[in-house]
Amino acid sequence: MSEKKIIQFPSKQTFVVSFEIAMPQNISLHDSDIHVSIEGTFCSATVEANSITEARTKIEKCFEEIEWLD
């Protein structure tokens, strides 16, 4: 008898990350799963991702240079 295996894919979670950006720089927000608030050089982003690593990777693709605060 053959057993059926169900593979659980990671579900997306909401991560809030904080970082600083150097000014001026080009910003390219192209992902609808990212919502960014910028105040001066301080930024906070809410990101839908499978892990904190994936969330940070998505942010890093949008900014030229960042420094993580959390």
Short mmCIF file of N, CA and C in Angstrom, two decimals, residues 3-66:
data_model
loop_
_atom_site.label_atom_id
_atom_site.label_comp_id
_atom_site.label_asym_id
_atom_site.label_seq_id
_atom_site.Cartn_x
_atom_site.Cartn_y
_atom_site.Cartn_z
N GLU A 3 1.71 5.04 0.73
CA GLU A 3 1.29 6.13 1.62
C GLU A 3 1.46 7.46 0.91
N LYS A 4 0.47 8.31 1.07
CA LYS A 4 0.56 9.64 0.49
C LYS A 4 1.25 10.55 1.49
N LYS A 5 2.24 11.27 1.02
CA LYS A 5 2.96 12.20 1.88
C LYS A 5 2.54 13.62 1.53
N ILE A 6 2.22 14.37 2.54
CA ILE A 6 1.86 15.77 2.34
C ILE A 6 3.02 16.63 2.78
N ILE A 7 3.49 17.45 1.87
CA ILE A 7 4.61 18.34 2.17
C ILE A 7 4.02 19.69 2.58
N GLN A 8 4.38 20.13 3.77
CA GLN A 8 3.92 21.42 4.27
C GLN A 8 4.88 22.51 3.81
N PHE A 9 4.38 23.43 3.02
CA PHE A 9 5.19 24.56 2.60
C PHE A 9 5.09 25.63 3.69
N PRO A 10 6.18 26.35 3.90
CA PRO A 10 6.13 27.39 4.94
C PRO A 10 5.08 28.44 4.59
N SER A 11 4.33 28.83 5.58
CA SER A 11 3.34 29.87 5.34
C SER A 11 3.98 31.23 5.58
N LYS A 12 3.50 32.22 4.86
CA LYS A 12 4.06 33.57 5.02
C LYS A 12 3.63 34.15 6.35
N GLN A 13 4.54 34.90 6.93
CA GLN A 13 4.30 35.59 8.19
C GLN A 13 4.58 37.07 7.95
N THR A 14 4.17 37.89 8.90
CA THR A 14 4.46 39.31 8.82
C THR A 14 5.62 39.62 9.75
N PHE A 15 6.68 40.21 9.19
CA PHE A 15 7.85 40.60 9.96
C PHE A 15 7.97 42.12 9.91
N VAL A 16 8.35 42.72 11.04
CA VAL A 16 8.62 44.15 11.09
C VAL A 16 10.12 44.30 11.35
N VAL A 17 10.80 44.96 10.43
CA VAL A 17 12.24 45.15 10.53
C VAL A 17 12.56 46.63 10.53
N SER A 18 13.63 47.01 11.24
CA SER A 18 14.06 48.40 11.31
C SER A 18 15.47 48.52 10.76
N PHE A 19 15.71 49.61 10.03
CA PHE A 19 17.03 49.82 9.45
C PHE A 19 17.22 51.30 9.15
N GLU A 20 18.47 51.67 8.92
CA GLU A 20 18.81 53.03 8.52
C GLU A 20 19.36 53.00 7.11
N ILE A 21 19.12 54.08 6.39
CA ILE A 21 19.63 54.18 5.03
C ILE A 21 20.52 55.41 4.91
N ALA A 22 21.49 55.32 4.02
CA ALA A 22 22.33 56.47 3.70
C ALA A 22 21.54 57.34 2.72
N MET A 23 21.68 58.64 2.87
CA MET A 23 20.98 59.55 1.97
C MET A 23 21.99 60.34 1.16
N PRO A 24 21.75 60.70 -0.05
CA PRO A 24 20.63 60.23 -0.87
C PRO A 24 20.94 58.87 -1.47
N GLN A 25 19.92 58.19 -1.91
CA GLN A 25 20.10 56.93 -2.61
C GLN A 25 18.84 56.61 -3.40
N ASN A 26 19.00 55.75 -4.38
CA ASN A 26 17.86 55.30 -5.18
C ASN A 26 17.13 54.20 -4.43
N ILE A 27 15.82 54.27 -4.45
CA ILE A 27 14.99 53.27 -3.79
C ILE A 27 14.07 52.68 -4.85
N SER A 28 13.95 51.37 -4.85
CA SER A 28 13.10 50.69 -5.81
C SER A 28 12.19 49.71 -5.07
N LEU A 29 10.98 50.16 -4.75
CA LEU A 29 10.02 49.28 -4.08
C LEU A 29 9.13 48.64 -5.15
N HIS A 30 9.36 47.38 -5.39
CA HIS A 30 8.66 46.68 -6.46
C HIS A 30 7.91 45.46 -5.96
N ASP A 31 7.80 45.32 -4.66
CA ASP A 31 7.18 44.14 -4.08
C ASP A 31 5.97 44.56 -3.26
N SER A 32 4.81 44.05 -3.60
CA SER A 32 3.59 44.45 -2.90
C SER A 32 3.52 43.88 -1.47
N ASP A 33 4.46 42.99 -1.13
CA ASP A 33 4.51 42.42 0.22
C ASP A 33 5.31 43.29 1.19
N ILE A 34 5.77 44.46 0.73
CA ILE A 34 6.60 45.34 1.55
C ILE A 34 5.89 46.69 1.72
N HIS A 35 5.82 47.12 2.96
CA HIS A 35 5.28 48.44 3.28
C HIS A 35 6.31 49.16 4.13
N VAL A 36 6.83 50.29 3.64
CA VAL A 36 7.95 50.97 4.28
C VAL A 36 7.52 52.35 4.78
N SER A 37 8.01 52.68 5.97
CA SER A 37 7.85 54.01 6.53
C SER A 37 9.25 54.60 6.69
N ILE A 38 9.48 55.79 6.10
CA ILE A 38 10.80 56.42 6.15
C ILE A 38 10.66 57.77 6.85
N GLU A 39 11.49 57.95 7.87
CA GLU A 39 11.52 59.22 8.59
C GLU A 39 12.98 59.63 8.70
N GLY A 40 13.39 60.58 7.84
CA GLY A 40 14.81 60.93 7.78
C GLY A 40 15.58 59.76 7.21
N THR A 41 16.54 59.24 7.99
CA THR A 41 17.30 58.06 7.55
C THR A 41 16.80 56.78 8.21
N PHE A 42 15.85 56.90 9.15
CA PHE A 42 15.31 55.73 9.85
C PHE A 42 14.15 55.14 9.06
N CYS A 43 14.16 53.83 8.94
CA CYS A 43 13.10 53.14 8.19
C CYS A 43 12.55 51.97 9.00
N SER A 44 11.28 51.75 8.83
CA SER A 44 10.62 50.59 9.40
C SER A 44 9.81 49.95 8.28
N ALA A 45 9.90 48.65 8.15
CA ALA A 45 9.20 47.97 7.07
C ALA A 45 8.41 46.78 7.61
N THR A 46 7.23 46.61 7.09
CA THR A 46 6.42 45.42 7.35
C THR A 46 6.51 44.57 6.10
N VAL A 47 6.95 43.33 6.27
CA VAL A 47 7.24 42.48 5.12
C VAL A 47 6.54 41.13 5.29
N GLU A 48 5.87 40.69 4.25
CA GLU A 48 5.29 39.34 4.22
C GLU A 48 6.36 38.40 3.66
N ALA A 49 6.77 37.41 4.45
CA ALA A 49 7.82 36.49 4.02
C ALA A 49 7.72 35.18 4.79
N ASN A 50 8.47 34.19 4.34
CA ASN A 50 8.48 32.88 5.01
C ASN A 50 9.44 32.85 6.19
N SER A 51 10.40 33.78 6.23
CA SER A 51 11.38 33.82 7.32
C SER A 51 11.92 35.24 7.44
N ILE A 52 12.58 35.52 8.56
CA ILE A 52 13.19 36.84 8.75
C ILE A 52 14.31 37.05 7.73
N THR A 53 15.00 36.00 7.37
CA THR A 53 16.06 36.10 6.35
C THR A 53 15.48 36.50 5.01
N GLU A 54 14.37 35.90 4.63
CA GLU A 54 13.72 36.25 3.37
C GLU A 54 13.21 37.69 3.43
N ALA A 55 12.68 38.11 4.58
CA ALA A 55 12.20 39.48 4.74
C ALA A 55 13.34 40.48 4.53
N ARG A 56 14.47 40.22 5.15
CA ARG A 56 15.63 41.11 4.99
C ARG A 56 16.15 41.12 3.56
N THR A 57 16.14 39.97 2.91
CA THR A 57 16.59 39.89 1.53
C THR A 57 15.70 40.74 0.63
N LYS A 58 14.39 40.70 0.87
CA LYS A 58 13.47 41.52 0.08
C LYS A 58 13.77 43.00 0.25
N ILE A 59 14.06 43.42 1.47
CA ILE A 59 14.38 44.82 1.75
C ILE A 59 15.70 45.20 1.08
N GLU A 60 16.70 44.34 1.18
CA GLU A 60 18.02 44.63 0.61
C GLU A 60 17.96 44.82 -0.90
N LYS A 61 16.99 44.20 -1.56
CA LYS A 61 16.84 44.36 -3.01
C LYS A 61 16.27 45.73 -3.38
N CYS A 62 15.67 46.42 -2.41
CA CYS A 62 15.00 47.69 -2.68
C CYS A 62 15.88 48.91 -2.43
N PHE A 63 16.91 48.77 -1.59
CA PHE A 63 17.74 49.90 -1.19
C PHE A 63 19.19 49.65 -1.58
N GLU A 64 19.91 50.74 -1.90
CA GLU A 64 21.32 50.60 -2.28
C GLU A 64 22.19 50.23 -1.10
N GLU A 65 21.94 50.87 0.05
CA GLU A 65 22.78 50.65 1.23
C GLU A 65 21.93 50.78 2.49
N ILE A 66 21.98 49.76 3.35
CA ILE A 66 21.22 49.81 4.59
C ILE A 66 22.05 49.31 5.76
#
